[in-house]
Structures are given as C-alpha cells and as structure tokens.
Amino acid sequence: MEEILPPLKEFIVDYCNRYKIHKVDPHSLNLDTSIDLDLDIFDIEIDLFLADFAEQFNIDPSKFSWYKYGYPKGSTRVKVIKLMFGYNTTWVKQLAQYCYTPKFKVRNLQDAVKTGKLV
C-alpha cells in the first residue's frame, strides 16, 4: 500500500494546526483521507489551502478546475452528526459519507506533488 509522502503529511498537519481547522493525527492520514469531509476544509478555506499547497510544493495550478471534482461546500447535516457523535467511530464516518460525498482526497495532492501539476 502506498504511503503519503512525509513532506505532504507534515504540510497538512501544520496547515490544520496553524489555522485551527481540525486537530489532525498524523498517523490517521492516508491517501483516501478526504480534505473536505475528514479534515473539514471546504468553501473558501479549500481555495486558500490549495494556494498554500501549490506555493509550498512549487505546483502549477493553472490547469486545475473544480469541474472535475465538484466544488466542496460542506454539509450542515454532517456538521450536526460530527457535533453530536464525534468523528472517531466507523459508523459515524459511514453515515457522514452517506450524507455527503467527499470531493477531494489526499491522493490528488500526492499525485500533484509527483507530477508537478494540480489537475
């Protein structure tokens, strides 16, 4: 199984801690971690996240478009579920994914780091 590149993992954890978005356990991050659902980065925050990502890793974001993924807007229903039950158990994660389809994953960022282009 492919692992996340250490600089990418460090960037995600540092970004979330710096902007107090969501407490991230570095050991829980994997390539299928959703940026919008698991890390709670969506709306304008995801645009800022991608700008910082492109700057730090010297990625060309000129060809990137949300049309491929769908713009991550978040979900009030998922926010309520997370507040009531937390987001640690498997059944809560499955329920959240049922209510909201994740749009953007760490795998997309890792592919951008490897190729030098965010597509």
PDB file of C-alpha atoms in Angstrom:
ATOM      1  CA  MET A   1       0.000   0.000   0.000  1.00  0.00           C
ATOM      2  CA  GLU A   2       1.316   3.394  -0.962  1.00  0.00           C
ATOM      3  CA  GLU A   3       2.103   5.831   1.849  1.00  0.00           C
ATOM      4  CA  ILE A   4       1.723   9.590   1.970  1.00  0.00           C
ATOM      5  CA  LEU A   5       4.931  11.462   1.276  1.00  0.00           C
ATOM      6  CA  PRO A   6       6.318  12.781   4.602  1.00  0.00           C
ATOM      7  CA  PRO A   7       6.538  16.441   3.451  1.00  0.00           C
ATOM      8  CA  LEU A   8       2.904  16.307   2.322  1.00  0.00           C
ATOM      9  CA  LYS A   9       1.773  14.790   5.606  1.00  0.00           C
ATOM     10  CA  GLU A  10       3.716  17.448   7.507  1.00  0.00           C
ATOM     11  CA  PHE A  11       2.179  20.214   5.377  1.00  0.00           C
ATOM     12  CA  ILE A  12      -1.383  19.013   6.051  1.00  0.00           C
ATOM     13  CA  VAL A  13      -0.854  18.690   9.798  1.00  0.00           C
ATOM     14  CA  ASP A  14       0.905  22.071  10.036  1.00  0.00           C
ATOM     15  CA  TYR A  15      -1.770  23.800   7.944  1.00  0.00           C
ATOM     16  CA  CYS A  16      -4.592  22.444  10.086  1.00  0.00           C
ATOM     17  CA  ASN A  17      -2.791  23.367  13.312  1.00  0.00           C
ATOM     18  CA  ARG A  18      -1.808  26.827  12.064  1.00  0.00           C
ATOM     19  CA  TYR A  19      -5.342  27.768  11.035  1.00  0.00           C
ATOM     20  CA  LYS A  20      -7.014  25.771  13.828  1.00  0.00           C
ATOM     21  CA  ILE A  21      -9.226  23.971  11.350  1.00  0.00           C
ATOM     22  CA  HIS A  22      -9.263  20.499  12.812  1.00  0.00           C
ATOM     23  CA  LYS A  23      -6.954  18.564  15.124  1.00  0.00           C
ATOM     24  CA  VAL A  24      -5.214  16.068  12.847  1.00  0.00           C
ATOM     25  CA  ASP A  25      -3.487  12.899  13.951  1.00  0.00           C
ATOM     26  CA  PRO A  26      -0.600  12.362  11.505  1.00  0.00           C
ATOM     27  CA  HIS A  27      -0.879   8.592  11.910  1.00  0.00           C
ATOM     28  CA  SER A  28      -4.519   8.575  10.810  1.00  0.00           C
ATOM     29  CA  LEU A  29      -3.800  10.321   7.489  1.00  0.00           C
ATOM     30  CA  ASN A  30      -3.797   8.107   4.418  1.00  0.00           C
ATOM     31  CA  LEU A  31      -4.271   8.590   0.683  1.00  0.00           C
ATOM     32  CA  ASP A  32      -8.043   8.151   0.998  1.00  0.00           C
ATOM     33  CA  THR A  33      -8.401  10.874   3.638  1.00  0.00           C
ATOM     34  CA  SER A  34     -10.880  13.407   2.324  1.00  0.00           C
ATOM     35  CA  ILE A  35      -9.788  17.040   2.532  1.00  0.00           C
ATOM     36  CA  ASP A  36     -13.358  18.310   2.715  1.00  0.00           C
ATOM     37  CA  LEU A  37     -15.081  15.615   4.795  1.00  0.00           C
ATOM     38  CA  ASP A  38     -12.365  14.265   7.105  1.00  0.00           C
ATOM     39  CA  LEU A  39     -10.368  17.465   7.598  1.00  0.00           C
ATOM     40  CA  ASP A  40     -13.276  19.941   7.421  1.00  0.00           C
ATOM     41  CA  ILE A  41     -11.598  22.120   4.807  1.00  0.00           C
ATOM     42  CA  PHE A  42     -14.179  23.380   2.323  1.00  0.00           C
ATOM     43  CA  ASP A  43     -15.586  26.550   0.744  1.00  0.00           C
ATOM     44  CA  ILE A  44     -13.073  29.402   0.606  1.00  0.00           C
ATOM     45  CA  GLU A  45     -10.756  27.571   3.023  1.00  0.00           C
ATOM     46  CA  ILE A  46     -10.030  24.875   0.445  1.00  0.00           C
ATOM     47  CA  ASP A  47      -9.051  27.511  -2.109  1.00  0.00           C
ATOM     48  CA  LEU A  48      -6.611  29.015   0.404  1.00  0.00           C
ATOM     49  CA  PHE A  49      -5.361  25.526   1.270  1.00  0.00           C
ATOM     50  CA  LEU A  50      -4.677  24.740  -2.390  1.00  0.00           C
ATOM     51  CA  ALA A  51      -2.925  28.088  -2.900  1.00  0.00           C
ATOM     52  CA  ASP A  52      -0.595  27.389   0.057  1.00  0.00           C
ATOM     53  CA  PHE A  53      -0.080  23.833  -1.187  1.00  0.00           C
ATOM     54  CA  ALA A  54       0.851  24.989  -4.698  1.00  0.00           C
ATOM     55  CA  GLU A  55       3.226  27.598  -3.312  1.00  0.00           C
ATOM     56  CA  GLN A  56       4.978  25.260  -0.885  1.00  0.00           C
ATOM     57  CA  PHE A  57       5.447  22.384  -3.338  1.00  0.00           C
ATOM     58  CA  ASN A  58       6.020  24.520  -6.477  1.00  0.00           C
ATOM     59  CA  ILE A  59       2.965  23.021  -8.181  1.00  0.00           C
ATOM     60  CA  ASP A  60       1.461  24.508 -11.338  1.00  0.00           C
ATOM     61  CA  PRO A  61      -2.242  25.102 -10.504  1.00  0.00           C
ATOM     62  CA  SER A  62      -3.077  26.747 -13.853  1.00  0.00           C
ATOM     63  CA  LYS A  63      -4.878  23.683 -15.273  1.00  0.00           C
ATOM     64  CA  PHE A  64      -6.840  22.985 -12.080  1.00  0.00           C
ATOM     65  CA  SER A  65     -10.620  23.285 -12.176  1.00  0.00           C
ATOM     66  CA  TRP A  66     -13.298  22.258  -9.692  1.00  0.00           C
ATOM     67  CA  TYR A  67     -15.426  20.924 -12.569  1.00  0.00           C
ATOM     68  CA  LYS A  68     -13.615  17.594 -12.357  1.00  0.00           C
ATOM     69  CA  TYR A  69     -14.309  17.114  -8.628  1.00  0.00           C
ATOM     70  CA  GLY A  70     -17.276  19.313  -7.813  1.00  0.00           C
ATOM     71  CA  TYR A  71     -16.809  22.307  -5.513  1.00  0.00           C
ATOM     72  CA  PRO A  72     -16.731  21.180  -1.853  1.00  0.00           C
ATOM     73  CA  LYS A  73     -19.371  23.179   0.028  1.00  0.00           C
ATOM     74  CA  GLY A  74     -19.612  21.131   3.195  1.00  0.00           C
ATOM     75  CA  SER A  75     -22.834  19.878   4.712  1.00  0.00           C
ATOM     76  CA  THR A  76     -24.884  21.107   7.637  1.00  0.00           C
ATOM     77  CA  ARG A  77     -26.177  17.588   8.198  1.00  0.00           C
ATOM     78  CA  VAL A  78     -22.634  16.219   8.502  1.00  0.00           C
ATOM     79  CA  LYS A  79     -21.654  19.063  10.821  1.00  0.00           C
ATOM     80  CA  VAL A  80     -24.526  18.192  13.168  1.00  0.00           C
ATOM     81  CA  ILE A  81     -23.623  14.486  13.079  1.00  0.00           C
ATOM     82  CA  LYS A  82     -19.997  15.306  13.939  1.00  0.00           C
ATOM     83  CA  LEU A  83     -21.058  17.577  16.800  1.00  0.00           C
ATOM     84  CA  MET A  84     -23.426  15.020  18.281  1.00  0.00           C
ATOM     85  CA  PHE A  85     -21.387  11.828  17.883  1.00  0.00           C
ATOM     86  CA  GLY A  86     -17.815  12.918  17.200  1.00  0.00           C
ATOM     87  CA  TYR A  87     -15.946  11.644  14.175  1.00  0.00           C
ATOM     88  CA  ASN A  88     -13.936   8.794  15.642  1.00  0.00           C
ATOM     89  CA  THR A  89     -16.106   5.737  15.117  1.00  0.00           C
ATOM     90  CA  THR A  90     -16.546   3.873  11.853  1.00  0.00           C
ATOM     91  CA  TRP A  91     -20.338   4.107  11.794  1.00  0.00           C
ATOM     92  CA  VAL A  92     -20.253   7.915  12.101  1.00  0.00           C
ATOM     93  CA  LYS A  93     -17.792   8.143   9.193  1.00  0.00           C
ATOM     94  CA  GLN A  94     -20.002   5.863   7.088  1.00  0.00           C
ATOM     95  CA  LEU A  95     -23.091   7.910   7.938  1.00  0.00           C
ATOM     96  CA  ALA A  96     -21.268  11.139   7.064  1.00  0.00           C
ATOM     97  CA  GLN A  97     -20.155   9.680   3.716  1.00  0.00           C
ATOM     98  CA  TYR A  98     -23.731   8.640   3.042  1.00  0.00           C
ATOM     99  CA  CYS A  99     -24.902  12.224   3.627  1.00  0.00           C
ATOM    100  CA  TYR A 100     -22.032  13.936   1.812  1.00  0.00           C
ATOM    101  CA  THR A 101     -19.832  12.560  -0.951  1.00  0.00           C
ATOM    102  CA  PRO A 102     -16.197  13.589  -0.449  1.00  0.00           C
ATOM    103  CA  LYS A 103     -14.882  15.660  -3.333  1.00  0.00           C
ATOM    104  CA  PHE A 104     -11.118  15.944  -2.887  1.00  0.00           C
ATOM    105  CA  LYS A 105      -8.677  13.478  -1.329  1.00  0.00           C
ATOM    106  CA  VAL A 106      -5.055  13.450  -0.225  1.00  0.00           C
ATOM    107  CA  ARG A 107      -4.346  11.136  -3.169  1.00  0.00           C
ATOM    108  CA  ASN A 108      -4.995  14.081  -5.533  1.00  0.00           C
ATOM    109  CA  LEU A 109      -2.425  16.182  -3.677  1.00  0.00           C
ATOM    110  CA  GLN A 110       0.161  13.402  -3.740  1.00  0.00           C
ATOM    111  CA  ASP A 111      -0.322  12.953  -7.494  1.00  0.00           C
ATOM    112  CA  ALA A 112       0.227  16.717  -7.889  1.00  0.00           C
ATOM    113  CA  VAL A 113       3.461  16.552  -5.896  1.00  0.00           C
ATOM    114  CA  LYS A 114       4.739  13.679  -8.048  1.00  0.00           C
ATOM    115  CA  THR A 115       3.775  15.217 -11.407  1.00  0.00           C
ATOM    116  CA  GLY A 116       4.247  18.892 -10.568  1.00  0.00           C
ATOM    117  CA  LYS A 117       0.750  19.762 -11.810  1.00  0.00           C
ATOM    118  CA  LEU A 118      -2.531  20.070  -9.973  1.00  0.00           C
ATOM    119  CA  VAL A 119      -5.126  18.701 -12.384  1.00  0.00           C
TER     120      VAL A 119
END
